[in-house]
CSV table of C-alpha atoms and ligand atoms in Angstrom, one decimal:
chain,number,residue,atom,x,y,z
G,1,MET,CA,-22.6,-46.9,-52.0
G,2,LYS,CA,-25.2,-45.0,-54.6
G,3,ARG,CA,-27.0,-42.1,-53.3
G,4,VAL,CA,-30.9,-41.8,-54.9
G,5,GLY,CA,-31.6,-38.7,-55.7
G,6,SER,CA,-34.7,-36.8,-56.0
G,7,PRO,CA,-37.4,-36.7,-58.3
G,8,ARG,CA,-38.3,-33.0,-60.6
G,9,PHE,CA,-41.7,-32.5,-58.6
G,10,SER,CA,-40.9,-34.4,-55.6
G,11,MET,CA,-43.9,-33.9,-52.5
G,12,ARG,CA,-41.1,-32.0,-50.8
G,13,THR,CA,-40.9,-29.7,-54.0
G,14,ASN,CA,-44.4,-29.7,-54.7
G,15,LEU,CA,-44.8,-28.5,-50.5
G,16,THR,CA,-42.3,-26.1,-50.9
G,17,LEU,CA,-43.6,-24.2,-54.1
G,18,LEU,CA,-47.1,-24.2,-52.2
G,19,MET,CA,-45.2,-22.3,-49.6
G,20,ILE,CA,-43.8,-19.8,-51.1
G,21,ALA,CA,-46.8,-19.2,-53.7
G,22,GLU,CA,-48.9,-18.9,-50.1
G,23,ILE,CA,-45.7,-16.6,-48.9
G,24,ALA,CA,-46.4,-14.7,-52.0
G,25,VAL,CA,-50.0,-14.0,-52.0
G,26,ILE,CA,-49.9,-13.1,-48.4
G,27,SER,CA,-47.0,-10.3,-49.1
G,28,GLY,CA,-49.2,-9.2,-52.2
G,29,ILE,CA,-52.5,-8.8,-50.6
G,30,SER,CA,-50.8,-6.6,-47.5
G,31,TRP,CA,-48.8,-4.9,-50.3
G,32,LEU,CA,-52.4,-4.2,-52.3
G,33,VAL,CA,-54.5,-3.3,-49.0
G,34,THR,CA,-51.8,-0.6,-47.8
G,35,TRP,CA,-52.0,0.4,-51.6
G,36,LEU,CA,-55.2,1.3,-51.8
G,37,LEU,CA,-55.6,2.7,-48.2
G,38,ARG,CA,-52.6,5.5,-49.0
G,39,TYR,CA,-54.7,5.9,-52.8
G,40,PHE,CA,-57.7,6.6,-50.8
G,41,GLU,CA,-55.2,8.6,-47.9
G,42,VAL,CA,-57.3,6.3,-45.6
G,43,SER,CA,-55.1,6.6,-42.6
G,44,VAL,CA,-55.6,3.1,-40.3
G,45,ILE,CA,-53.0,1.8,-37.6
G,46,ILE,CA,-52.6,-1.6,-38.4
G,47,PRO,CA,-52.8,-3.7,-35.1
G,48,ASP,CA,-50.6,-5.6,-33.2
G,49,MET,CA,-53.0,-9.0,-34.4
G,50,VAL,CA,-52.1,-8.8,-37.9
G,51,TRP,CA,-48.5,-8.6,-37.5
G,52,TYR,CA,-48.6,-11.3,-35.5
G,53,LEU,CA,-51.2,-13.2,-38.6
G,54,VAL,CA,-48.2,-12.5,-41.4
G,55,ILE,CA,-45.2,-13.5,-38.9
G,56,GLY,CA,-47.5,-16.2,-37.8
G,57,VAL,CA,-48.6,-17.8,-41.4
G,58,VAL,CA,-44.4,-17.3,-42.7
G,59,LEU,CA,-43.6,-19.4,-39.7
G,60,ALA,CA,-45.8,-22.1,-39.8
G,61,GLY,CA,-44.9,-21.9,-44.3
G,62,ALA,CA,-41.1,-22.4,-43.2
G,63,ALA,CA,-42.1,-25.1,-40.6
G,64,THR,CA,-43.9,-27.5,-42.8
G,65,SER,CA,-41.2,-26.9,-45.4
G,66,PHE,CA,-38.4,-28.2,-43.4
G,67,ILE,CA,-41.2,-31.3,-42.0
G,68,GLY,CA,-41.3,-31.5,-46.0
G,69,ILE,CA,-37.7,-32.2,-46.4
G,70,TRP,CA,-37.4,-34.7,-43.2
G,71,ILE,CA,-40.6,-36.6,-43.9
G,72,PHE,CA,-41.2,-36.7,-47.3
G,73,GLU,CA,-37.0,-37.0,-48.6
G,74,PRO,CA,-36.3,-40.2,-47.6
G,75,ILE,CA,-40.0,-41.5,-48.9
G,76,THR,CA,-39.2,-40.1,-52.3
G,77,ARG,CA,-35.6,-41.6,-52.1
G,78,LEU,CA,-37.1,-45.3,-51.1
G,79,GLY,CA,-39.3,-44.8,-54.0
G,80,GLU,CA,-36.9,-44.4,-56.7
G,81,ALA,CA,-34.4,-46.9,-55.2
G,82,MET,CA,-37.7,-49.6,-55.5
G,83,GLN,CA,-37.8,-47.9,-59.1
G,84,GLN,CA,-33.7,-49.0,-60.4
G,85,VAL,CA,-34.8,-52.1,-57.7
G,86,ALA,CA,-37.8,-53.4,-60.9
G,87,GLY,CA,-35.9,-52.3,-63.6
G,88,GLY,CA,-32.8,-54.7,-62.5
G,89,ASN,CA,-30.5,-53.0,-61.2
G,90,PHE,CA,-30.0,-54.5,-57.2
G,91,ASP,CA,-26.9,-52.8,-56.7
G,92,VAL,CA,-28.0,-49.7,-55.3
G,93,ARG,CA,-28.5,-49.6,-51.9
G,94,LEU,CA,-30.0,-46.5,-49.5
G,95,ASP,CA,-27.4,-44.3,-46.5
G,96,THR,CA,-29.1,-45.5,-43.0
G,97,ASN,CA,-27.6,-43.0,-41.2
G,98,HIS,CA,-31.2,-40.9,-40.4
G,99,ALA,CA,-32.6,-39.4,-37.8
G,100,PHE,CA,-35.7,-41.2,-37.7
G,101,PRO,CA,-35.2,-44.8,-36.4
G,102,GLU,CA,-37.7,-45.6,-38.7
G,103,ILE,CA,-36.7,-44.4,-42.0
G,104,CYS,CA,-33.2,-46.3,-40.5
G,105,GLN,CA,-35.0,-49.6,-40.4
G,106,ILE,CA,-36.8,-49.2,-43.8
G,107,TYR,CA,-33.5,-48.3,-45.7
G,108,THR,CA,-32.0,-51.8,-44.1
G,109,ASN,CA,-34.8,-53.8,-44.8
G,110,PHE,CA,-34.4,-52.6,-48.3
G,111,ASN,CA,-30.7,-52.5,-48.7
G,112,LEU,CA,-30.8,-56.4,-47.7
G,113,MET,CA,-33.9,-57.1,-49.7
G,114,ALA,CA,-31.5,-55.3,-52.8
G,115,ARG,CA,-28.9,-58.4,-51.3
G,116,GLU,CA,-30.8,-60.9,-51.5
G,117,LEU,CA,-32.3,-60.5,-54.6
G,118,GLY,CA,-28.4,-59.9,-56.5
G,119,ALA,CA,-27.6,-62.7,-54.8
G,120,THR,CA,-30.3,-64.7,-55.9
G,121,GLU,CA,-29.5,-63.3,-59.8
G,122,ILE,CA,-26.2,-64.4,-59.6
G,123,LEU,CA,-26.9,-67.4,-58.0
G,124,GLN,CA,-29.4,-68.6,-60.9
G,125,THR,CA,-27.1,-67.1,-64.0
G,126,ASP,CA,-24.0,-69.1,-62.1
G,127,PHE,CA,-26.3,-72.4,-61.7
G,128,VAL,CA,-27.7,-72.3,-65.8
G,129,SER,CA,-24.0,-71.4,-66.9
G,130,ASN,CA,-22.7,-73.8,-64.9
G,131,VAL,CA,-25.7,-77.1,-65.1
G,132,SER,CA,-24.9,-76.3,-69.3
G,133,HIS,CA,-21.5,-76.4,-68.9
G,134,GLU,CA,-21.5,-80.0,-66.4
G,135,PHE,CA,-23.9,-81.4,-68.9
G,136,LYS,CA,-21.8,-80.2,-72.2
G,137,THR,CA,-18.0,-82.5,-71.0
G,138,PRO,CA,-20.2,-86.0,-70.2
G,139,ILE,CA,-22.2,-85.6,-73.6
G,140,ASN,CA,-19.1,-84.3,-75.4
G,141,ALA,CA,-17.3,-87.4,-74.0
G,142,ILE,CA,-20.1,-89.7,-75.5
G,143,GLU,CA,-20.5,-88.2,-78.7
G,144,GLY,CA,-16.4,-89.0,-79.3
G,145,TYR,CA,-16.4,-92.5,-77.7
G,146,ALA,CA,-19.6,-93.3,-79.8
G,147,THR,CA,-17.3,-92.0,-82.9
G,148,LEU,CA,-14.5,-94.1,-81.9
G,149,LEU,CA,-15.9,-97.2,-81.4
G,150,GLN,CA,-17.0,-98.0,-85.0
G,151,GLU,CA,-13.5,-97.5,-86.2
G,152,GLU,CA,-11.6,-99.6,-83.0
G,153,ASP,CA,-10.9,-103.2,-82.9
G,154,GLU,CA,-12.5,-105.4,-79.9
G,155,ALA,CA,-10.1,-104.2,-77.3
G,156,GLY,CA,-10.6,-100.2,-78.2
G,157,GLN,CA,-14.3,-100.8,-78.5
G,158,LYS,CA,-14.4,-102.3,-74.8
G,159,LEU,CA,-12.8,-99.3,-74.0
G,160,CYS,CA,-14.6,-97.3,-75.5
G,161,THR,CA,-18.3,-98.9,-74.1
G,162,GLU,CA,-17.3,-98.8,-70.4
G,163,LYS,CA,-15.9,-94.4,-71.4
G,164,ILE,CA,-19.4,-94.2,-72.7
G,165,LEU,CA,-21.2,-96.4,-69.9
G,166,LEU,CA,-19.0,-94.3,-67.3
G,167,ASN,CA,-20.1,-90.6,-68.7
G,168,THR,CA,-23.7,-91.9,-69.5
G,169,ARG,CA,-23.5,-92.9,-65.6
G,170,ARG,CA,-21.9,-89.1,-64.4
G,171,LEU,CA,-24.5,-87.8,-66.7
G,172,SER,CA,-27.7,-89.6,-64.6
G,173,ARG,CA,-26.4,-88.8,-61.5
G,174,LEU,CA,-26.3,-85.1,-62.3
G,175,VAL,CA,-29.8,-84.8,-63.3
G,176,GLY,CA,-30.7,-87.3,-59.6
G,177,ASN,CA,-28.6,-84.4,-57.8
G,178,ILE,CA,-30.6,-81.4,-59.6
G,179,LEU,CA,-33.4,-82.6,-59.5
G,180,LEU,CA,-32.8,-83.3,-55.0
G,181,LEU,CA,-31.6,-79.7,-55.2
G,182,SER,CA,-34.6,-78.6,-56.3
G,183,LYS,CA,-37.0,-80.8,-53.9
G,184,VAL,CA,-35.4,-79.8,-50.8
G,185,ASP,CA,-36.7,-77.5,-48.9
G,186,ASN,CA,-38.4,-76.6,-45.2
G,187,GLN,CA,-41.3,-77.0,-46.0
G,188,ALA,CA,-40.5,-80.6,-47.8
G,189,ILE,CA,-38.3,-82.0,-45.1
G,190,LYS,CA,-40.6,-81.0,-42.3
G,191,ALA,CA,-43.5,-82.7,-44.5
G,192,ARG,CA,-42.0,-85.8,-44.6
G,193,GLU,CA,-40.4,-86.9,-41.5
G,194,THR,CA,-40.6,-90.1,-39.9
G,195,THR,CA,-39.7,-91.6,-36.9
G,196,PHE,CA,-36.5,-94.4,-37.9
G,197,ARG,CA,-33.4,-95.8,-37.0
G,198,LEU,CA,-30.5,-93.0,-38.0
G,199,ASP,CA,-28.2,-96.1,-37.0
G,200,GLU,CA,-29.6,-98.6,-38.8
G,201,GLN,CA,-29.4,-95.9,-42.0
G,202,ILE,CA,-26.2,-95.4,-41.7
G,203,ARG,CA,-25.3,-99.2,-41.6
G,204,GLN,CA,-27.4,-99.2,-44.4
G,205,SER,CA,-25.3,-96.5,-46.6
G,206,ILE,CA,-21.7,-98.6,-46.1
G,207,VAL,CA,-23.2,-101.8,-46.8
G,208,LEU,CA,-24.9,-100.4,-50.0
G,209,MET,CA,-20.9,-99.4,-50.7
G,210,GLU,CA,-19.4,-102.2,-50.3
G,211,PRO,CA,-18.4,-102.6,-54.2
G,212,ALA,CA,-16.6,-99.5,-53.9
G,213,TRP,CA,-14.4,-99.3,-50.3
G,214,GLU,CA,-14.0,-103.4,-51.0
G,215,LYS,CA,-12.3,-102.6,-53.9
G,216,LYS,CA,-10.2,-100.3,-52.1
G,217,ASP,CA,-9.7,-102.6,-49.5
G,218,ILE,CA,-10.6,-100.1,-47.1
G,219,GLU,CA,-10.5,-100.7,-43.1
G,220,PHE,CA,-13.7,-99.7,-41.2
G,221,ASP,CA,-14.2,-98.1,-38.0
G,222,VAL,CA,-17.8,-97.6,-37.0
G,223,ARG,CA,-19.3,-96.5,-33.6
G,224,LEU,CA,-22.9,-96.3,-34.1
G,225,GLN,CA,-25.0,-95.8,-31.1
G,226,ARG,CA,-28.4,-97.3,-31.8
G,227,ILE,CA,-30.8,-94.1,-31.7
G,228,GLU,CA,-34.6,-93.3,-33.0
G,229,TYR,CA,-34.6,-89.6,-35.3
G,230,GLN,CA,-37.5,-88.4,-36.2
G,231,GLY,CA,-37.0,-86.4,-40.6
G,232,CYS,CA,-36.9,-87.1,-43.1
G,233,GLU,CA,-35.6,-90.5,-44.0
G,234,SER,CA,-35.8,-89.8,-47.8
G,235,MET,CA,-33.8,-87.0,-48.1
G,236,LEU,CA,-30.5,-87.9,-44.7
G,237,ILE,CA,-29.9,-91.1,-46.7
G,238,HIS,CA,-28.3,-88.9,-49.1
G,239,VAL,CA,-26.4,-86.7,-46.5
G,240,TRP,CA,-24.5,-90.5,-45.7
G,241,ASP,CA,-24.0,-91.5,-49.3
G,242,ASN,CA,-22.3,-88.7,-50.6
G,243,LEU,CA,-20.2,-88.4,-47.5
G,244,LEU,CA,-19.7,-91.9,-47.1
G,245,ALA,CA,-18.5,-92.1,-51.5
G,246,ASN,CA,-16.3,-88.9,-50.9
G,247,ALA,CA,-14.5,-90.4,-47.9
G,248,ILE,CA,-14.0,-93.8,-49.6
G,249,LYS,CA,-12.9,-92.0,-53.3
G,250,PHE,CA,-10.3,-89.6,-51.9
G,251,SER,CA,-9.3,-92.9,-50.0
G,252,PRO,CA,-5.9,-94.4,-51.2
G,253,GLN,CA,-5.5,-98.2,-51.7
G,254,GLY,CA,-6.0,-100.1,-48.2
G,255,GLY,CA,-7.3,-96.6,-46.6
G,256,PHE,CA,-8.8,-96.1,-43.1
G,257,ILE,CA,-12.4,-94.6,-42.5
G,258,GLY,CA,-13.9,-93.9,-39.4
G,259,ILE,CA,-17.6,-93.5,-38.8
G,260,GLU,CA,-19.2,-92.6,-35.7
G,261,LEU,CA,-22.8,-91.3,-34.2
G,262,SER,CA,-23.4,-90.4,-31.1
G,263,HIS,CA,-25.9,-88.7,-29.5
G,264,ARG,CA,-24.5,-85.5,-27.5
G,265,GLU,CA,-26.3,-82.8,-25.5
G,266,ASP,CA,-29.3,-82.5,-27.3
G,267,LYS,CA,-28.0,-83.0,-30.9
G,268,VAL,CA,-27.1,-85.6,-32.8
G,269,VAL,CA,-23.4,-85.8,-34.0
G,270,LEU,CA,-22.5,-88.1,-37.1
G,271,THR,CA,-18.4,-87.5,-37.5
G,272,VAL,CA,-16.8,-89.2,-41.2
G,273,GLU,CA,-13.3,-89.4,-41.2
G,274,ASP,CA,-11.4,-90.6,-43.9
G,275,ARG,CA,-7.1,-91.0,-44.5
G,276,GLY,CA,-6.7,-89.3,-48.0
G,277,PRO,CA,-5.2,-85.9,-48.7
G,278,GLY,CA,-7.1,-83.9,-46.9
G,279,ILE,CA,-9.0,-80.7,-48.5
G,280,PRO,CA,-6.8,-77.6,-49.6
G,281,GLU,CA,-7.0,-75.2,-47.1
G,282,GLU,CA,-8.4,-72.5,-50.0
G,283,ALA,CA,-11.2,-74.8,-50.7
G,284,LEU,CA,-12.1,-75.6,-47.5
G,285,ALA,CA,-14.3,-72.3,-47.9
G,286,HIS,CA,-16.6,-73.6,-51.0
G,287,ILE,CA,-16.4,-77.3,-50.7
G,288,PHE,CA,-20.1,-77.0,-50.2
G,289,ASP,CA,-21.0,-74.4,-53.2
G,290,ARG,CA,-22.4,-75.7,-55.8
G,291,PHE,CA,-20.4,-77.4,-58.5
G,292,TYR,CA,-17.2,-76.5,-56.8
G,293,GLN,CA,-14.6,-79.4,-57.1
G,294,SER,CA,-10.8,-78.0,-56.0
G,295,GLU,CA,-7.9,-78.9,-58.3
G,296,THR,CA,-6.7,-81.6,-57.0
G,297,SER,CA,-10.3,-83.6,-56.8
G,298,HIS,CA,-10.8,-86.5,-58.9
G,299,GLN,CA,-13.1,-84.5,-61.2
G,300,GLU,CA,-14.1,-86.9,-63.7
G,301,GLU,CA,-15.8,-88.8,-60.5
G,302,GLY,CA,-18.0,-85.8,-59.5
G,303,SER,CA,-20.5,-82.5,-60.2
G,304,GLY,CA,-19.6,-80.6,-57.4
G,305,LEU,CA,-22.9,-81.1,-56.1
G,306,GLY,CA,-22.1,-83.6,-53.7
G,307,LEU,CA,-21.4,-81.3,-50.7
G,308,ALA,CA,-24.1,-78.8,-51.4
G,309,LEU,CA,-27.1,-81.6,-51.7
G,310,VAL,CA,-25.3,-82.6,-47.8
G,311,LYS,CA,-25.1,-79.0,-46.9
G,312,GLN,CA,-28.8,-78.1,-47.9
G,313,ILE,CA,-30.5,-81.5,-46.5
G,314,VAL,CA,-28.4,-80.8,-43.1
G,315,THR,CA,-29.9,-77.0,-43.1
G,316,ALA,CA,-33.4,-77.9,-44.3
G,317,SER,CA,-33.6,-80.2,-41.4
G,318,GLY,CA,-32.2,-77.6,-38.8
G,319,GLY,CA,-28.7,-78.8,-38.3
G,320,SER,CA,-25.0,-77.9,-39.1
G,321,VAL,CA,-22.2,-79.0,-41.2
G,322,TRP,CA,-18.0,-78.3,-41.6
G,323,ALA,CA,-15.0,-80.1,-42.3
G,324,GLU,CA,-11.7,-79.7,-41.1
G,325,ASN,CA,-8.4,-81.1,-41.9
G,326,LEU,CA,-6.8,-83.7,-40.3
G,327,PRO,CA,-3.3,-84.7,-39.6
G,328,GLN,CA,-3.8,-86.9,-41.9
G,329,GLY,CA,-7.0,-86.8,-44.1
G,330,CYS,CA,-10.0,-85.1,-43.0
G,331,ARG,CA,-13.3,-85.1,-40.8
G,332,PHE,CA,-16.8,-84.1,-42.5
G,333,THR,CA,-19.4,-83.0,-39.0
G,334,VAL,CA,-22.6,-83.1,-39.2
G,335,THR,CA,-24.6,-82.3,-36.1
G,336,LEU,CA,-29.2,-82.7,-36.3
G,337,PRO,CA,-31.1,-81.4,-33.7
H,401,ADP,P1,-17.4,-84.4,-56.1
H,401,ADP,O1,-19.1,-85.0,-56.7
H,401,ADP,O2,-16.6,-83.6,-57.0
H,401,ADP,O3,-17.0,-84.6,-55.1
H,401,ADP,P2,-18.6,-82.6,-53.8
H,401,ADP,O4,-19.2,-81.7,-53.7
H,401,ADP,O5,-19.3,-84.1,-53.1
H,401,ADP,O6,-17.9,-83.1,-55.2
H,401,ADP,O7,-17.1,-82.3,-53.4
H,401,ADP,C1,-16.9,-80.7,-54.0
H,401,ADP,C2,-15.0,-81.4,-53.5
H,401,ADP,O8,-14.8,-81.0,-51.6
H,401,ADP,C3,-14.5,-81.7,-54.0
H,401,ADP,O9,-14.3,-82.0,-55.3
H,401,ADP,C4,-13.4,-81.9,-52.9
H,401,ADP,O10,-12.3,-81.2,-53.9
H,401,ADP,C5,-13.8,-82.0,-51.7
H,401,ADP,N1,-13.9,-82.9,-51.1
H,401,ADP,C6,-15.3,-83.5,-50.6
H,401,ADP,N2,-14.7,-84.8,-49.8
H,401,ADP,C7,-13.5,-84.4,-50.0
H,401,ADP,C8,-12.6,-85.8,-48.6
H,401,ADP,N3,-13.3,-86.8,-48.0
H,401,ADP,N4,-12.0,-85.7,-48.7
H,401,ADP,C9,-11.0,-85.0,-49.8
H,401,ADP,N5,-11.3,-83.6,-50.1
H,401,ADP,C10,-13.0,-83.7,-50.1
């Protein structure tokens, strides 16, 4: 934890200097008066009241200096820490052990702010480098296959065209997902709320993916309770599409997918499970991160943005989403308020 020191002429220093000057001036004047009285051989008895006054001023000076240390030092420290944050150093943290609860609160909030700012910066930097990398791969592939296309025979040309199409779709999906990610936030979701049949929407998503699941000869067990739901229809469709697309993608030939939608207490719960390879234990904590793809995933068929989008939409809708492994395959659960 990095502590920030006091500046050269802080309020506290100024106050302390002022008190020292005050005591010095009073002592000087007292000495001068005493000297003058002696010089003119005037004999006076200094009344007790004067001594009380002198002692009072000295004590007041010491007390003010002490208050200066307690009150102004943390404020000065906060000011300097803020200056460091403004200069781009988000690692600065303040020690929250302080006698005044108000100062503890301010320091705790400051530390929180610095941490959040740091996380946002890391996220942005990572995001830009990930996006650049994800764009580069399909663009390089398209360039390579387009060059090959000119030299190949008919069979080779067909293969090159297929690869170019595959990478073009990948690029287009990537751009679509990035655009969606930038659009999803709580306000956007709230503003577009309508009432619709959630079970119908999920059924529609399954039907639209028929070419993909038919190719793999996948067996379905679909149990959808009739549910009228108030939410953002245009965003929630991406949740079902992504979960279903993953379940199909990771299912083996002749696999099985179970989908269940039900009302539990005051929540709507959807589960999607498949009998694929499941999620590696070390990947479970990361699959909802942007651009995360586990080692064993079909990396060329995705961009690692699907589940990040699912999480963002579900969270903005006030719900939650998680994944768990089954003895065979895995299950994704979405709850919506
Ligand atoms: P992608 O587009 O690469 O599939 P996602 O964000 O949708 O990206 O998924 C992130 C990762 O989560 C995948 O790369 C994969 O490792 C894992 N994953 C998602 N769904 C499943 C599933 N049904 N079975 C196994 N692993 C899955």
